[in-house]
Amino acid sequence: MSVTSVTGDSWLRRYRPRPSARRRLFCFPYASGNATFYRDWALTLPADVEVVAVQYPGRLDRIGEPCVRDMDTMVDGVVAALRPLLGTDFALFGHSMGAAVAHEVTSRLEHGHGVRPRRLFVSGRPAPRHHRPGQTKHRLPDDALWDELRRLGGTTDAALDHPELRAAVLPTLRADYQLVESYRPTGGPPLATPITALTGDVDPEAPVRQVADWAAYTTGGFALRVLPGHHFYLIDQQARVLDELRAGLAL
């Protein structure tokens, strides 16, 4: 399957272009992740929804570009890339760091440009009130930082033990951690965009009670979905996550 960039934009990837789809779902990867994480979703979701995955700089086909280390720069780039595509009904999904980016992009679109998505899906991330900036994991020695990736799961031991993969991913992981740890969530009024928050029932990074507090960040309706699993519950629970997306997108 070939990958198609969107209108030549370096930020967005379509793995199954559906120009006549009724909905678009913009998907945001986790720290050290990339757009290919959402490739299967593009094949599995119904034909009337087009999955468009965000490709952050500094990974895969953007490996030659410097990583983004602050949230404002990341949101500026994503919003500029998305704006030509907002004529079609759309929603956003982000996991972990991607949830924070997706929330900030939604806030910028709604409060700055008067554009309201159908829904925001935030996965594996506590509500912004629980964010604790100022951590310094991005300054850890390489071995300790790599152990963080192992602790979170979602990556096979074979991949983690691959020296070339480690050399390629470590700079991205360090930059993404710096972005998250230096980030200050945007204040201001809650979104009118409805929010669905998802998490694993034993995710130490996103405890259920902290994820439930996303309810305070919207006046447009809120749903909490707790599925079995740890931080990367959405890999084993992909079918149930896609069911939630179908419901939230009114497909």
PDB file of C-alpha atoms in Angstrom:
ATOM      1  CA  MET A   1       0.000   0.000   0.000  1.00  0.00           C
ATOM      2  CA  SER A   2       1.399   3.360  -0.972  1.00  0.00           C
ATOM      3  CA  VAL A   3       1.277   6.391   1.245  1.00  0.00           C
ATOM      4  CA  THR A   4      -0.013   9.670  -0.062  1.00  0.00           C
ATOM      5  CA  SER A   5       0.879  13.034   1.344  1.00  0.00           C
ATOM      6  CA  VAL A   6      -1.987  15.496   1.419  1.00  0.00           C
ATOM      7  CA  THR A   7      -1.776  18.279  -1.174  1.00  0.00           C
ATOM      8  CA  GLY A   8       2.002  17.911  -1.007  1.00  0.00           C
ATOM      9  CA  ASP A   9       2.041  18.888   2.654  1.00  0.00           C
ATOM     10  CA  SER A  10       4.828  17.324   4.710  1.00  0.00           C
ATOM     11  CA  TRP A  11       2.699  17.171   7.889  1.00  0.00           C
ATOM     12  CA  LEU A  12      -0.157  14.902   6.764  1.00  0.00           C
ATOM     13  CA  ARG A  13      -0.390  11.322   5.453  1.00  0.00           C
ATOM     14  CA  ARG A  14      -3.296   9.472   3.853  1.00  0.00           C
ATOM     15  CA  TYR A  15      -2.846   5.698   3.631  1.00  0.00           C
ATOM     16  CA  ARG A  16      -6.160   5.244   1.828  1.00  0.00           C
ATOM     17  CA  PRO A  17      -7.303   8.437   0.115  1.00  0.00           C
ATOM     18  CA  ARG A  18     -11.067   8.845   0.140  1.00  0.00           C
ATOM     19  CA  PRO A  19     -11.729  12.260  -1.402  1.00  0.00           C
ATOM     20  CA  SER A  20     -15.510  11.737  -1.358  1.00  0.00           C
ATOM     21  CA  ALA A  21     -15.670  10.688   2.314  1.00  0.00           C
ATOM     22  CA  ARG A  22     -18.250  12.438   4.531  1.00  0.00           C
ATOM     23  CA  ARG A  23     -15.848  12.680   7.478  1.00  0.00           C
ATOM     24  CA  ARG A  24     -12.142  13.151   8.067  1.00  0.00           C
ATOM     25  CA  LEU A  25     -10.374  11.870  11.160  1.00  0.00           C
ATOM     26  CA  PHE A  26      -7.060  13.568  11.914  1.00  0.00           C
ATOM     27  CA  CYS A  27      -4.859  11.295  14.063  1.00  0.00           C
ATOM     28  CA  PHE A  28      -1.959  12.422  16.272  1.00  0.00           C
ATOM     29  CA  PRO A  29       0.872  10.022  17.273  1.00  0.00           C
ATOM     30  CA  TYR A  30       2.360   9.532  20.755  1.00  0.00           C
ATOM     31  CA  ALA A  31       5.890  10.577  21.778  1.00  0.00           C
ATOM     32  CA  SER A  32       8.429   8.870  19.476  1.00  0.00           C
ATOM     33  CA  GLY A  33       5.534   7.623  17.326  1.00  0.00           C
ATOM     34  CA  ASN A  34       4.750   8.362  13.705  1.00  0.00           C
ATOM     35  CA  ALA A  35       1.868   8.439  11.247  1.00  0.00           C
ATOM     36  CA  THR A  36       2.142   4.740  10.316  1.00  0.00           C
ATOM     37  CA  PHE A  37       0.626   3.818  13.686  1.00  0.00           C
ATOM     38  CA  TYR A  38      -2.749   4.728  12.165  1.00  0.00           C
ATOM     39  CA  ARG A  39      -2.316   2.948   8.814  1.00  0.00           C
ATOM     40  CA  ASP A  40      -4.545   0.002   9.761  1.00  0.00           C
ATOM     41  CA  TRP A  41      -7.277   2.383  10.881  1.00  0.00           C
ATOM     42  CA  ALA A  42      -7.438   3.827   7.368  1.00  0.00           C
ATOM     43  CA  LEU A  43      -8.190   0.329   6.036  1.00  0.00           C
ATOM     44  CA  THR A  44     -10.633  -0.691   8.755  1.00  0.00           C
ATOM     45  CA  LEU A  45     -12.902   2.311   9.230  1.00  0.00           C
ATOM     46  CA  PRO A  46     -15.916   2.607   6.888  1.00  0.00           C
ATOM     47  CA  ALA A  47     -15.464   4.042   3.405  1.00  0.00           C
ATOM     48  CA  ASP A  48     -17.196   7.299   4.297  1.00  0.00           C
ATOM     49  CA  VAL A  49     -14.430   8.343   6.687  1.00  0.00           C
ATOM     50  CA  GLU A  50     -10.911   9.294   5.595  1.00  0.00           C
ATOM     51  CA  VAL A  51      -8.076   8.854   8.092  1.00  0.00           C
ATOM     52  CA  VAL A  52      -5.418  11.562   7.829  1.00  0.00           C
ATOM     53  CA  ALA A  53      -2.431  10.941  10.105  1.00  0.00           C
ATOM     54  CA  VAL A  54      -0.102  13.688  11.290  1.00  0.00           C
ATOM     55  CA  GLN A  55       3.601  13.135  10.622  1.00  0.00           C
ATOM     56  CA  TYR A  56       5.666  15.173  13.066  1.00  0.00           C
ATOM     57  CA  PRO A  57       9.107  16.370  11.842  1.00  0.00           C
ATOM     58  CA  GLY A  58      12.180  14.302  12.679  1.00  0.00           C
ATOM     59  CA  ARG A  59      10.916  10.763  11.916  1.00  0.00           C
ATOM     60  CA  LEU A  60      10.661   8.351   8.976  1.00  0.00           C
ATOM     61  CA  ASP A  61      10.335  10.358   5.743  1.00  0.00           C
ATOM     62  CA  ARG A  62      10.911  13.575   7.763  1.00  0.00           C
ATOM     63  CA  ILE A  63      14.023  12.223   9.518  1.00  0.00           C
ATOM     64  CA  GLY A  64      16.157  14.950   7.954  1.00  0.00           C
ATOM     65  CA  GLU A  65      14.122  17.735   9.547  1.00  0.00           C
ATOM     66  CA  PRO A  66      14.746  18.953  13.098  1.00  0.00           C
ATOM     67  CA  CYS A  67      12.321  17.666  15.732  1.00  0.00           C
ATOM     68  CA  VAL A  68       9.892  20.148  17.249  1.00  0.00           C
ATOM     69  CA  ARG A  69      10.654  20.758  20.910  1.00  0.00           C
ATOM     70  CA  ASP A  70       7.838  23.110  21.948  1.00  0.00           C
ATOM     71  CA  MET A  71       4.060  22.898  21.742  1.00  0.00           C
ATOM     72  CA  ASP A  72       3.438  26.304  20.146  1.00  0.00           C
ATOM     73  CA  THR A  73       5.632  25.478  17.149  1.00  0.00           C
ATOM     74  CA  MET A  74       3.984  22.055  16.808  1.00  0.00           C
ATOM     75  CA  VAL A  75       0.462  23.541  16.883  1.00  0.00           C
ATOM     76  CA  ASP A  76       1.421  26.275  14.395  1.00  0.00           C
ATOM     77  CA  GLY A  77       2.620  23.653  11.910  1.00  0.00           C
ATOM     78  CA  VAL A  78      -0.344  21.316  12.322  1.00  0.00           C
ATOM     79  CA  VAL A  79      -2.988  24.057  12.115  1.00  0.00           C
ATOM     80  CA  ALA A  80      -1.428  25.500   8.952  1.00  0.00           C
ATOM     81  CA  ALA A  81      -1.465  22.021   7.378  1.00  0.00           C
ATOM     82  CA  LEU A  82      -5.047  21.234   8.427  1.00  0.00           C
ATOM     83  CA  ARG A  83      -6.740  24.467   7.421  1.00  0.00           C
ATOM     84  CA  PRO A  84      -7.109  23.686   3.673  1.00  0.00           C
ATOM     85  CA  LEU A  85      -8.898  20.421   4.613  1.00  0.00           C
ATOM     86  CA  LEU A  86     -11.450  21.725   7.076  1.00  0.00           C
ATOM     87  CA  GLY A  87     -14.268  22.111   4.555  1.00  0.00           C
ATOM     88  CA  THR A  88     -15.251  18.477   5.252  1.00  0.00           C
ATOM     89  CA  ASP A  89     -16.786  17.441   8.566  1.00  0.00           C
ATOM     90  CA  PHE A  90     -13.878  16.339  10.759  1.00  0.00           C
ATOM     91  CA  ALA A  91     -12.743  15.059  14.147  1.00  0.00           C
ATOM     92  CA  LEU A  92      -9.398  14.629  15.896  1.00  0.00           C
ATOM     93  CA  PHE A  93      -7.883  11.665  17.767  1.00  0.00           C
ATOM     94  CA  GLY A  94      -4.657  11.750  19.756  1.00  0.00           C
ATOM     95  CA  HIS A  95      -2.938   9.242  22.028  1.00  0.00           C
ATOM     96  CA  SER A  96      -0.691  10.263  24.953  1.00  0.00           C
ATOM     97  CA  MET A  97       1.410  13.225  23.750  1.00  0.00           C
ATOM     98  CA  GLY A  98      -0.795  13.216  20.667  1.00  0.00           C
ATOM     99  CA  ALA A  99      -3.848  13.861  22.846  1.00  0.00           C
ATOM    100  CA  ALA A 100      -2.240  17.028  24.235  1.00  0.00           C
ATOM    101  CA  VAL A 101      -1.354  18.198  20.717  1.00  0.00           C
ATOM    102  CA  ALA A 102      -4.849  17.384  19.424  1.00  0.00           C
ATOM    103  CA  HIS A 103      -6.441  19.304  22.307  1.00  0.00           C
ATOM    104  CA  GLU A 104      -4.283  22.372  21.693  1.00  0.00           C
ATOM    105  CA  VAL A 105      -5.024  22.221  17.942  1.00  0.00           C
ATOM    106  CA  THR A 106      -8.759  21.958  18.660  1.00  0.00           C
ATOM    107  CA  SER A 107      -8.557  24.945  21.006  1.00  0.00           C
ATOM    108  CA  ARG A 108      -6.698  26.978  18.379  1.00  0.00           C
ATOM    109  CA  LEU A 109      -9.214  26.050  15.657  1.00  0.00           C
ATOM    110  CA  GLU A 110     -12.260  26.737  17.794  1.00  0.00           C
ATOM    111  CA  HIS A 111     -11.177  29.863  19.685  1.00  0.00           C
ATOM    112  CA  GLY A 112      -8.784  31.297  17.095  1.00  0.00           C
ATOM    113  CA  HIS A 113     -10.414  30.420  13.773  1.00  0.00           C
ATOM    114  CA  GLY A 114     -14.072  29.799  14.662  1.00  0.00           C
ATOM    115  CA  VAL A 115     -13.917  26.213  13.358  1.00  0.00           C
ATOM    116  CA  ARG A 116     -15.451  23.477  15.499  1.00  0.00           C
ATOM    117  CA  PRO A 117     -14.645  19.788  14.964  1.00  0.00           C
ATOM    118  CA  ARG A 118     -17.378  17.163  15.250  1.00  0.00           C
ATOM    119  CA  ARG A 119     -15.524  15.598  18.203  1.00  0.00           C
ATOM    120  CA  LEU A 120     -12.162  15.409  19.964  1.00  0.00           C
ATOM    121  CA  PHE A 121     -10.952  11.963  21.088  1.00  0.00           C
ATOM    122  CA  VAL A 122      -8.231  12.023  23.748  1.00  0.00           C
ATOM    123  CA  SER A 123      -6.582   8.723  24.645  1.00  0.00           C
ATOM    124  CA  GLY A 124      -4.106   7.691  27.336  1.00  0.00           C
ATOM    125  CA  ARG A 125      -3.698  11.156  28.787  1.00  0.00           C
ATOM    126  CA  PRO A 126      -4.975  12.808  31.980  1.00  0.00           C
ATOM    127  CA  ALA A 127      -6.910  16.052  31.741  1.00  0.00           C
ATOM    128  CA  PRO A 128      -4.740  19.202  31.445  1.00  0.00           C
ATOM    129  CA  ARG A 129      -5.283  20.129  35.114  1.00  0.00           C
ATOM    130  CA  HIS A 130      -3.149  17.114  36.063  1.00  0.00           C
ATOM    131  CA  HIS A 131      -0.257  18.060  33.793  1.00  0.00           C
ATOM    132  CA  ARG A 132       2.925  18.621  35.771  1.00  0.00           C
ATOM    133  CA  PRO A 133       5.450  20.618  33.704  1.00  0.00           C
ATOM    134  CA  GLY A 134       9.102  20.897  34.608  1.00  0.00           C
ATOM    135  CA  GLN A 135      10.037  17.214  34.586  1.00  0.00           C
ATOM    136  CA  THR A 136      13.461  16.431  33.203  1.00  0.00           C
ATOM    137  CA  LYS A 137      13.224  12.957  31.713  1.00  0.00           C
ATOM    138  CA  HIS A 138      14.347  14.417  28.381  1.00  0.00           C
ATOM    139  CA  ARG A 139      17.743  15.005  30.008  1.00  0.00           C
ATOM    140  CA  LEU A 140      18.197  11.379  31.125  1.00  0.00           C
ATOM    141  CA  PRO A 141      21.175   9.379  29.831  1.00  0.00           C
ATOM    142  CA  ASP A 142      20.387   7.356  26.717  1.00  0.00           C
ATOM    143  CA  ASP A 143      19.993   4.019  28.528  1.00  0.00           C
ATOM    144  CA  ALA A 144      17.609   5.458  31.120  1.00  0.00           C
ATOM    145  CA  LEU A 145      15.540   7.250  28.489  1.00  0.00           C
ATOM    146  CA  TRP A 146      15.316   4.066  26.401  1.00  0.00           C
ATOM    147  CA  ASP A 147      14.134   2.188  29.498  1.00  0.00           C
ATOM    148  CA  GLU A 148      11.231   4.664  29.685  1.00  0.00           C
ATOM    149  CA  LEU A 149      10.070   3.469  26.287  1.00  0.00           C
ATOM    150  CA  ARG A 150      10.344  -0.135  27.460  1.00  0.00           C
ATOM    151  CA  ARG A 151       8.387   0.681  30.636  1.00  0.00           C
ATOM    152  CA  LEU A 152       5.480   2.193  28.712  1.00  0.00           C
ATOM    153  CA  GLY A 153       5.066  -0.881  26.500  1.00  0.00           C
ATOM    154  CA  GLY A 154       3.730  -0.778  22.958  1.00  0.00           C
ATOM    155  CA  THR A 155       7.131  -1.633  21.438  1.00  0.00           C
ATOM    156  CA  THR A 156       8.367  -5.196  21.000  1.00  0.00           C
ATOM    157  CA  ASP A 157      11.536  -6.377  22.744  1.00  0.00           C
ATOM    158  CA  ALA A 158      13.042  -7.190  19.347  1.00  0.00           C
ATOM    159  CA  ALA A 159      12.547  -3.591  18.231  1.00  0.00           C
ATOM    160  CA  LEU A 160      13.850  -2.186  21.507  1.00  0.00           C
ATOM    161  CA  ASP A 161      16.991  -4.329  21.220  1.00  0.00           C
ATOM    162  CA  HIS A 162      17.697  -3.228  17.635  1.00  0.00           C
ATOM    163  CA  PRO A 163      20.704  -0.849  17.764  1.00  0.00           C
ATOM    164  CA  GLU A 164      19.922   0.974  14.511  1.00  0.00           C
ATOM    165  CA  LEU A 165      16.328   1.574  15.552  1.00  0.00           C
ATOM    166  CA  ARG A 166      17.478   2.863  18.921  1.00  0.00           C
ATOM    167  CA  ALA A 167      19.913   5.293  17.262  1.00  0.00           C
ATOM    168  CA  ALA A 168      17.145   6.579  14.990  1.00  0.00           C
ATOM    169  CA  VAL A 169      14.418   6.883  17.630  1.00  0.00           C
ATOM    170  CA  LEU A 170      16.299   8.230  20.660  1.00  0.00           C
ATOM    171  CA  PRO A 171      16.671  11.821  19.354  1.00  0.00           C
ATOM    172  CA  THR A 172      12.962  11.886  18.503  1.00  0.00           C
ATOM    173  CA  LEU A 173      11.992  10.482  21.892  1.00  0.00           C
ATOM    174  CA  ARG A 174      14.160  13.034  23.691  1.00  0.00           C
ATOM    175  CA  ALA A 175      12.707  15.951  21.690  1.00  0.00           C
ATOM    176  CA  ASP A 176       9.130  14.775  22.254  1.00  0.00           C
ATOM    177  CA  TYR A 177       9.711  14.448  25.997  1.00  0.00           C
ATOM    178  CA  GLN A 178      11.126  17.977  26.018  1.00  0.00           C
ATOM    179  CA  LEU A 179       8.005  19.223  24.238  1.00  0.00           C
ATOM    180  CA  VAL A 180       5.716  17.557  26.787  1.00  0.00           C
ATOM    181  CA  GLU A 181       7.773  18.528  29.826  1.00  0.00           C
ATOM    182  CA  SER A 182       8.063  22.198  28.802  1.00  0.00           C
ATOM    183  CA  TYR A 183       4.424  22.499  27.758  1.00  0.00           C
ATOM    184  CA  ARG A 184       1.916  24.656  29.660  1.00  0.00           C
ATOM    185  CA  PRO A 185      -1.714  23.804  28.755  1.00  0.00           C
ATOM    186  CA  THR A 186      -3.701  26.654  27.244  1.00  0.00           C
ATOM    187  CA  GLY A 187      -6.149  28.221  29.650  1.00  0.00           C
ATOM    188  CA  GLY A 188      -9.346  30.001  28.704  1.00  0.00           C
ATOM    189  CA  PRO A 189     -12.921  28.805  28.297  1.00  0.00           C
ATOM    190  CA  PRO A 190     -13.770  25.149  27.722  1.00  0.00           C
ATOM    191  CA  LEU A 191     -14.325  23.831  24.231  1.00  0.00           C
ATOM    192  CA  ALA A 192     -17.761  23.590  22.674  1.00  0.00           C
ATOM    193  CA  THR A 193     -16.400  20.547  20.809  1.00  0.00           C
ATOM    194  CA  PRO A 194     -17.625  17.294  22.411  1.00  0.00           C
ATOM    195  CA  ILE A 195     -14.879  15.152  23.951  1.00  0.00           C
ATOM    196  CA  THR A 196     -14.540  11.387  24.233  1.00  0.00           C
ATOM    197  CA  ALA A 197     -11.752  10.332  26.617  1.00  0.00           C
ATOM    198  CA  LEU A 198     -10.370   6.782  26.467  1.00  0.00           C
ATOM    199  CA  THR A 199      -7.875   5.001  28.667  1.00  0.00           C
ATOM    200  CA  GLY A 200      -6.713   1.570  29.776  1.00  0.00           C
ATOM    201  CA  ASP A 201      -8.025   0.370  33.131  1.00  0.00           C
ATOM    202  CA  VAL A 202      -4.500  -0.189  34.499  1.00  0.00           C
ATOM    203  CA  ASP A 203      -2.628   2.605  32.703  1.00  0.00           C
ATOM    204  CA  PRO A 204      -0.299   4.202  35.280  1.00  0.00           C
ATOM    205  CA  GLU A 205       0.244   7.193  32.971  1.00  0.00           C
ATOM    206  CA  ALA A 206      -3.472   7.963  32.652  1.00  0.00           C
ATOM    207  CA  PRO A 207      -5.436   6.868  35.735  1.00  0.00           C
ATOM    208  CA  VAL A 208      -9.184   6.690  35.148  1.00  0.00           C
ATOM    209  CA  ARG A 209     -10.077   9.392  37.677  1.00  0.00           C
ATOM    210  CA  GLN A 210      -7.639  11.854  36.040  1.00  0.00           C
ATOM    211  CA  VAL A 211      -8.856  11.032  32.544  1.00  0.00           C
ATOM    212  CA  ALA A 212     -12.460  11.547  33.700  1.00  0.00           C
ATOM    213  CA  ASP A 213     -11.583  15.172  34.487  1.00  0.00           C
ATOM    214  CA  TRP A 214     -11.561  15.947  30.748  1.00  0.00           C
ATOM    215  CA  ALA A 215     -15.292  16.473  31.322  1.00  0.00           C
ATOM    216  CA  ALA A 216     -14.500  19.964  32.642  1.00  0.00           C
ATOM    217  CA  TYR A 217     -12.886  20.949  29.322  1.00  0.00           C
ATOM    218  CA  THR A 218     -16.006  20.915  27.170  1.00  0.00           C
ATOM    219  CA  THR A 219     -19.546  22.220  27.238  1.00  0.00           C
ATOM    220  CA  GLY A 220     -20.433  20.132  24.198  1.00  0.00           C
ATOM    221  CA  GLY A 221     -20.865  16.723  25.792  1.00  0.00           C
ATOM    222  CA  PHE A 222     -18.460  14.217  27.310  1.00  0.00           C
ATOM    223  CA  ALA A 223     -17.995  10.468  27.275  1.00  0.00           C
ATOM    224  CA  LEU A 224     -15.460   8.344  29.182  1.00  0.00           C
ATOM    225  CA  ARG A 225     -14.499   4.921  27.889  1.00  0.00           C
ATOM    226  CA  VAL A 226     -12.300   2.602  29.954  1.00  0.00           C
ATOM    227  CA  LEU A 227     -10.923  -0.447  28.161  1.00  0.00           C
ATOM    228  CA  PRO A 228      -8.728  -3.291  29.450  1.00  0.00           C
ATOM    229  CA  GLY A 229      -4.996  -2.672  29.315  1.00  0.00           C
ATOM    230  CA  HIS A 230      -1.994  -0.509  30.023  1.00  0.00           C
ATOM    231  CA  HIS A 231      -0.721   2.661  28.316  1.00  0.00           C
ATOM    232  CA  PHE A 232      -0.874   1.107  24.857  1.00  0.00           C
ATOM    233  CA  TYR A 233      -4.222  -0.603  25.449  1.00  0.00           C
ATOM    234  CA  LEU A 234      -5.373   0.641  22.035  1.00  0.00           C
ATOM    235  CA  ILE A 235      -3.147  -1.888  20.244  1.00  0.00           C
ATOM    236  CA  ASP A 236      -4.830  -4.942  21.782  1.00  0.00           C
ATOM    237  CA  GLN A 237      -8.213  -3.189  21.922  1.00  0.00           C
ATOM    238  CA  GLN A 238      -8.136  -1.736  18.409  1.00  0.00           C
ATOM    239  CA  ALA A 239     -11.540  -3.130  17.425  1.00  0.00           C
ATOM    240  CA  ARG A 240     -13.238  -1.585  20.461  1.00  0.00           C
ATOM    241  CA  VAL A 241     -11.447   1.734  19.959  1.00  0.00           C
ATOM    242  CA  LEU A 242     -12.646   1.840  16.353  1.00  0.00           C
ATOM    243  CA  ASP A 243     -16.177   1.072  17.564  1.00  0.00           C
ATOM    244  CA  GLU A 244     -15.944   4.140  19.804  1.00  0.00           C
ATOM    245  CA  LEU A 245     -14.731   6.215  16.859  1.00  0.00           C
ATOM    246  CA  ARG A 246     -17.626   5.051  14.709  1.00  0.00           C
ATOM    247  CA  ALA A 247     -20.062   5.992  17.457  1.00  0.00           C
ATOM    248  CA  GLY A 248     -18.429   9.370  18.055  1.00  0.00           C
ATOM    249  CA  LEU A 249     -18.354  10.144  14.357  1.00  0.00           C
ATOM    250  CA  ALA A 250     -22.012   9.097  13.985  1.00  0.00           C
ATOM    251  CA  LEU A 251     -21.132   6.573  11.266  1.00  0.00           C
TER     252      LEU A 251
END
